[in-house]
Coordinates of N, CA, C and O in Angstrom, one line a residue:
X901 N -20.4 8.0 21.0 CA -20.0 7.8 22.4 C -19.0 8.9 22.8 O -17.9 9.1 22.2
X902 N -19.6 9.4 23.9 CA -18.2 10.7 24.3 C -16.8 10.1 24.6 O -17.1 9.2 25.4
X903 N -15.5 10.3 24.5 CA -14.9 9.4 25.5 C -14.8 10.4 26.6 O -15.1 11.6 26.5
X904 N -14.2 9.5 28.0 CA -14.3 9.8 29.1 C -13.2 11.0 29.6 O -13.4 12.1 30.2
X905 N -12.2 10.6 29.2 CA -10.9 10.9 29.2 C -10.0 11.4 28.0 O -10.3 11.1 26.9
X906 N -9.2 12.1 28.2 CA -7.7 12.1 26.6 C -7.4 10.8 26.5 O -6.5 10.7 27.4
X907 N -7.6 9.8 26.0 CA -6.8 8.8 25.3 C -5.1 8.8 25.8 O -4.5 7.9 26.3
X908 N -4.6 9.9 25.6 CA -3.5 10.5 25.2 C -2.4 10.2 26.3 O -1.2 10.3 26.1
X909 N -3.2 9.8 27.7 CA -2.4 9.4 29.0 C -2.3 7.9 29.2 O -3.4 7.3 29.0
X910 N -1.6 7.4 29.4 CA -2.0 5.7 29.8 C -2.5 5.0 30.6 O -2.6 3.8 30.6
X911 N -3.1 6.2 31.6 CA -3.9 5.8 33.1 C -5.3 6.1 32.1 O -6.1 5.3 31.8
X912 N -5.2 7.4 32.0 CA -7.1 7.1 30.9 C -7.2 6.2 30.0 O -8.3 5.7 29.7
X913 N -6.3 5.8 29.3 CA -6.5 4.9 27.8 C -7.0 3.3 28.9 O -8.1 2.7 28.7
X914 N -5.7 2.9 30.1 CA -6.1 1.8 31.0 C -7.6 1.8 31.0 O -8.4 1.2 30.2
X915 N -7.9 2.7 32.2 CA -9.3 3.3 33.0 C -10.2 2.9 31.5 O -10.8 1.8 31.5
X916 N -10.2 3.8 30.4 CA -11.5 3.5 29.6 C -11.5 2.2 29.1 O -12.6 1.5 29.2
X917 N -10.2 1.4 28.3 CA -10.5 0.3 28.3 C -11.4 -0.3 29.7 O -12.6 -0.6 29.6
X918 N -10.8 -0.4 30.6 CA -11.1 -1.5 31.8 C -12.8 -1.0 31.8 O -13.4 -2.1 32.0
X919 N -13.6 0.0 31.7 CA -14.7 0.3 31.6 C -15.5 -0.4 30.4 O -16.6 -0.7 30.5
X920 N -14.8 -0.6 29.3 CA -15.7 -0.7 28.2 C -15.8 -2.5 28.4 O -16.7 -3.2 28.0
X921 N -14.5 -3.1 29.0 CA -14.5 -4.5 29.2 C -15.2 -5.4 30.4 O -15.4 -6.6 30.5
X922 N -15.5 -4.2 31.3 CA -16.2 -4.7 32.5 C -17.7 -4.4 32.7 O -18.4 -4.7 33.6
X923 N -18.1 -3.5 31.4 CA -19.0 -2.8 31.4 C -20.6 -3.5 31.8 O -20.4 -4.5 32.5
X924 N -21.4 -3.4 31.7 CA -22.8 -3.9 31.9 C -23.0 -6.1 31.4 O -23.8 -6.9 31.9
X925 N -22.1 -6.3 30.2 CA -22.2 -7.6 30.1 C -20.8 -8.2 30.9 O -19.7 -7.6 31.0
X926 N -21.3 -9.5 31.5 CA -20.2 -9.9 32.5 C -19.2 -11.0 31.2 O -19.7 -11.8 30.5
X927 N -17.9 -10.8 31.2 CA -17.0 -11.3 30.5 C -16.5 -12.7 31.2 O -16.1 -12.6 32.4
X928 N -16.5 -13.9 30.5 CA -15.8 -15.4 31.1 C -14.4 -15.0 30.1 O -14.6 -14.7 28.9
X929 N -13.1 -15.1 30.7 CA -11.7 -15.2 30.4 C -11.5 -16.2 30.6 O -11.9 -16.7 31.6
X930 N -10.7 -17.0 29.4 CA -10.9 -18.2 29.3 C -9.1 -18.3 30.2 O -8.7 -19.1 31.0
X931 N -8.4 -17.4 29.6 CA -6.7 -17.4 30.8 C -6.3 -16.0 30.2 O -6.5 -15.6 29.1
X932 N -5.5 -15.2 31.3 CA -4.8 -14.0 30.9 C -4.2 -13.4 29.4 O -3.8 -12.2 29.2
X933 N -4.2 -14.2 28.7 CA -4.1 -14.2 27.2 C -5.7 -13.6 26.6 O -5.9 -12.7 25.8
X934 N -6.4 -14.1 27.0 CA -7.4 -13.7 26.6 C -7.9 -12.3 27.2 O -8.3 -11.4 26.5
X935 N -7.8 -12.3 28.3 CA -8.2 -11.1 28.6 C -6.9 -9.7 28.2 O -7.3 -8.5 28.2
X936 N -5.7 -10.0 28.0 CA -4.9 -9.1 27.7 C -5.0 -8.8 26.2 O -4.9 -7.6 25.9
X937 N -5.2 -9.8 25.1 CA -6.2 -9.7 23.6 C -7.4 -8.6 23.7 O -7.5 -7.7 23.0
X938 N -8.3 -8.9 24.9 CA -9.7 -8.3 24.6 C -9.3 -6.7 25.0 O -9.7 -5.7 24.4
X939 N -8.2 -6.7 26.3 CA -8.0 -5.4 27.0 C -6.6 -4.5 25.5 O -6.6 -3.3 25.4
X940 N -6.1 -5.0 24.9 CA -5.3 -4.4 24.0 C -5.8 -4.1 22.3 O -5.3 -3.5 21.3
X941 N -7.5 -5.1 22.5 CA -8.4 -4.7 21.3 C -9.2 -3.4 22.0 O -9.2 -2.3 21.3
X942 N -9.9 -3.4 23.1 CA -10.1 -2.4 23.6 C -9.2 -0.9 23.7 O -9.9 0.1 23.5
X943 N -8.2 -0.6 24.0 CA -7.4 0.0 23.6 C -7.4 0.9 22.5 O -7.6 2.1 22.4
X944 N -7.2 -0.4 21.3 CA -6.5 -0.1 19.8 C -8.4 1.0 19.7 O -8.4 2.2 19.4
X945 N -9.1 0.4 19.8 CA -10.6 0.9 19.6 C -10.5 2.6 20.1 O -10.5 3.7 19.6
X946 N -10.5 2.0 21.3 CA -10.6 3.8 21.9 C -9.4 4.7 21.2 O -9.7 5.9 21.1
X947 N -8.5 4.5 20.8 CA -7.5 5.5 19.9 C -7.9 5.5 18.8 O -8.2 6.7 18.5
X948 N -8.2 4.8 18.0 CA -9.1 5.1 16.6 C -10.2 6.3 16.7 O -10.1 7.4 16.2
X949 N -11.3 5.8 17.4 CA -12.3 5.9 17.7 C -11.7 8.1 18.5 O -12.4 9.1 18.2
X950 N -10.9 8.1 19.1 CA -10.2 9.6 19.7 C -9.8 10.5 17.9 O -10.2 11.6 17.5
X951 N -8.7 9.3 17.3 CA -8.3 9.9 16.0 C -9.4 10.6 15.1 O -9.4 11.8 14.6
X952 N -10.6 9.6 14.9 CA -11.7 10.0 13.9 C -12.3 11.4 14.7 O -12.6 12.5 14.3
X953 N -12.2 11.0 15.7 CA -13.4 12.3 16.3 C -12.3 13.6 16.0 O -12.7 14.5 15.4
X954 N -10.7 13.7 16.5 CA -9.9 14.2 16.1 C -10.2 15.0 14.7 O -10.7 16.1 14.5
X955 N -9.8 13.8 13.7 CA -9.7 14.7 12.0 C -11.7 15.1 12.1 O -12.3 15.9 11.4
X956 N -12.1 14.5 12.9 CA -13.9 15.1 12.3 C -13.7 16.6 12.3 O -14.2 17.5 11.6
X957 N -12.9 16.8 13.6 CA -13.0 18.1 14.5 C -12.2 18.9 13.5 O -12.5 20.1 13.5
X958 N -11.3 18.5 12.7 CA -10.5 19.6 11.9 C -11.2 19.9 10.3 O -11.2 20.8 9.4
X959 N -11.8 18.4 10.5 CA -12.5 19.0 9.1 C -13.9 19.7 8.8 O -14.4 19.9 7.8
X960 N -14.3 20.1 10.1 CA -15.5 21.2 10.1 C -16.3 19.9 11.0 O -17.6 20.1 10.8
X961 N -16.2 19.2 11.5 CA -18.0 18.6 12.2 C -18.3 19.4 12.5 O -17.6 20.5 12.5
X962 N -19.7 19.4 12.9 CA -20.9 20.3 13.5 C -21.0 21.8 12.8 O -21.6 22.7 13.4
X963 N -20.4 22.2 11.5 CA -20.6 23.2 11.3 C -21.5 22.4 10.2 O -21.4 21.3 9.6
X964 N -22.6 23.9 10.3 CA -23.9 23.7 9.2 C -23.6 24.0 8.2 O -23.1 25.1 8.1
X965 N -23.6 23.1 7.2 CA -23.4 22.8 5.7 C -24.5 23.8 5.1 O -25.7 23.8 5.4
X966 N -23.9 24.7 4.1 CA -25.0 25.4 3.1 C -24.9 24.9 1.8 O -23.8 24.6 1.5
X967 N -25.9 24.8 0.9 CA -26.4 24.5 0.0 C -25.8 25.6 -0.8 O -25.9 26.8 -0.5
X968 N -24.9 24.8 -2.4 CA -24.5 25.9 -3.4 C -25.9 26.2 -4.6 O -26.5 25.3 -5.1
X969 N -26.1 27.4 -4.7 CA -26.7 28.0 -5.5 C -26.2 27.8 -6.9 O -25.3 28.6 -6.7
X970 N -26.0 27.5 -7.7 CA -25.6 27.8 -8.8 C -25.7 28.9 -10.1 O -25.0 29.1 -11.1
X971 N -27.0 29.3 -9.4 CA -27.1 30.3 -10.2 C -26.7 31.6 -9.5 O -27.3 32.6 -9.9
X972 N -25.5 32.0 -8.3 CA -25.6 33.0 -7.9 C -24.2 32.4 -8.4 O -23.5 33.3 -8.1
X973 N -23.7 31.8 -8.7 CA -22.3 32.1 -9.4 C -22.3 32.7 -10.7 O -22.9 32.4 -11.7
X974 N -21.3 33.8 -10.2 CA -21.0 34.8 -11.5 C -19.6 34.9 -12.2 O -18.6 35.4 -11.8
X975 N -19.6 34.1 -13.6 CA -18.4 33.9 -14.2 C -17.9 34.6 -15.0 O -18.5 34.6 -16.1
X976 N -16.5 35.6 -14.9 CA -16.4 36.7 -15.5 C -15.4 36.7 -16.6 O -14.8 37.7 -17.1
X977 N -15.5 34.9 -17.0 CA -14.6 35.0 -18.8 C -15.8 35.1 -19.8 O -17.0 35.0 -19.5
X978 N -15.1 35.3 -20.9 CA -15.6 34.8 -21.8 C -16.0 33.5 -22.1 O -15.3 32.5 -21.8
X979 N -17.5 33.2 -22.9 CA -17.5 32.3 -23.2 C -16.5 31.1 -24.0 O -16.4 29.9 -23.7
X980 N -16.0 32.0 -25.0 CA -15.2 31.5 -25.9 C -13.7 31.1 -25.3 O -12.8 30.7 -26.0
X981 N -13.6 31.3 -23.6 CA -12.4 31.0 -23.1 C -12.1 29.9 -22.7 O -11.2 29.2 -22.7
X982 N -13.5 30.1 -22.0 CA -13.8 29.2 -21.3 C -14.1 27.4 -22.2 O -13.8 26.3 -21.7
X983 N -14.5 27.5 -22.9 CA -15.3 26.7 -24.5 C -13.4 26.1 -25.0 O -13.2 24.9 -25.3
X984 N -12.4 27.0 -25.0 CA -10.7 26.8 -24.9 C -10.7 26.1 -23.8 O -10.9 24.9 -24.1
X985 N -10.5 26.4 -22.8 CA -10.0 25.9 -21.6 C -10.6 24.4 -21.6 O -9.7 23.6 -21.6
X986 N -11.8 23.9 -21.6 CA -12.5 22.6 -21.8 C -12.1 21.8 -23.0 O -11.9 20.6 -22.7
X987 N -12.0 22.0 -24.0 CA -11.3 21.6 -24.8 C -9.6 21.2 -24.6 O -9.1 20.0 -24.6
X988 N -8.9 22.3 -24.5 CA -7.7 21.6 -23.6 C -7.8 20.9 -22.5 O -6.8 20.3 -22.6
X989 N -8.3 20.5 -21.6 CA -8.5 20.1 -20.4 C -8.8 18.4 -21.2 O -8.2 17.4 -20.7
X990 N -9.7 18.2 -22.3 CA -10.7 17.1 -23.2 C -8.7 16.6 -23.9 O -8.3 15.5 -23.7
X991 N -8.1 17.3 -24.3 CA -6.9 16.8 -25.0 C -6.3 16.2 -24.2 O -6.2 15.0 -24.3
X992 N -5.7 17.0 -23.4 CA -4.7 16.6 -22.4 C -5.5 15.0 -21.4 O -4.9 14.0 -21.2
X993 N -6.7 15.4 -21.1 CA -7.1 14.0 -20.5 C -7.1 12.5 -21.8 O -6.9 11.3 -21.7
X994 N -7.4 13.2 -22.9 CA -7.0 11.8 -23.7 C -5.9 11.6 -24.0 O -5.5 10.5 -24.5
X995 N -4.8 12.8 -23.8 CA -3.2 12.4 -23.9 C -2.9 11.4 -22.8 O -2.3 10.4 -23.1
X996 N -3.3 11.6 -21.3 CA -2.7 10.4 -20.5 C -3.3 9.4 -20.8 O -2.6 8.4 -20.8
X997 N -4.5 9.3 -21.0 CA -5.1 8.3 -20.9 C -4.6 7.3 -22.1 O -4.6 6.1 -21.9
X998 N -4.2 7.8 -23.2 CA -3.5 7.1 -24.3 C -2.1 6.0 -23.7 O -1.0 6.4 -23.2
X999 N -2.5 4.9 -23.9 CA -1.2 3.8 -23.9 C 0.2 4.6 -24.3 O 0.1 5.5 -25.2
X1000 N 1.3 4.5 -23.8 CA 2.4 5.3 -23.7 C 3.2 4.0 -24.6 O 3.2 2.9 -24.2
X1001 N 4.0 4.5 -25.8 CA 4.9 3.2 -26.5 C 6.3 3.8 -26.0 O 6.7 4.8 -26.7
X1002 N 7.2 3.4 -25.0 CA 8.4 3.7 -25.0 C 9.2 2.5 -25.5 O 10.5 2.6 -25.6

């Protein structure tokens, strides 16, 4: 759903709630409590709903995802360094993982 408005004003955050709550199904309020609940869940919705689209937008949406090759990675240690490096990496993860006796 696009929103209409910035969220970010209180007359659009108003305005889109009041649309999404008057919208095509007709609402019975049972007393002003109720409808100030439904109009301040509407609300909380459209700011979330702004935030997500927000971080989507920072974390790349709509950019086209490429597929990693793996065989076009070219690794320029040694085997035998590398064969080190994994092995330390295998120690140290069973050092935390070991119960600690203080």
């Amino acid at each position: 759903m696009k929103l209409r408005a910035t969220p970010c004003k209180p007359t659009a955050l108003v305005h889109e709630a009041w649309l999404r709550l008057a919208g095509p199904n007709e609402q019975a309020w049972q007393n002003r409590a109720h409808f100030f609940g439904a109009a301040a869940e509407a609300m909380r919705r459209i700011l979330v709903e702004h935030a997500r689209k927000k971080q989507a937008l920072k974390r790349g949406a709509g950019v086209a995802h490429e597929e990693l090759d793996e065989s076009a990675i070219v690794i320029h240690a040694p085997p035998d360094e590398l064969l080190a490096v994994n092995e330390a990496l295998d120690t140290l993860a069973a050092e935390i993982l070991r119960p600690q006796s203080w």
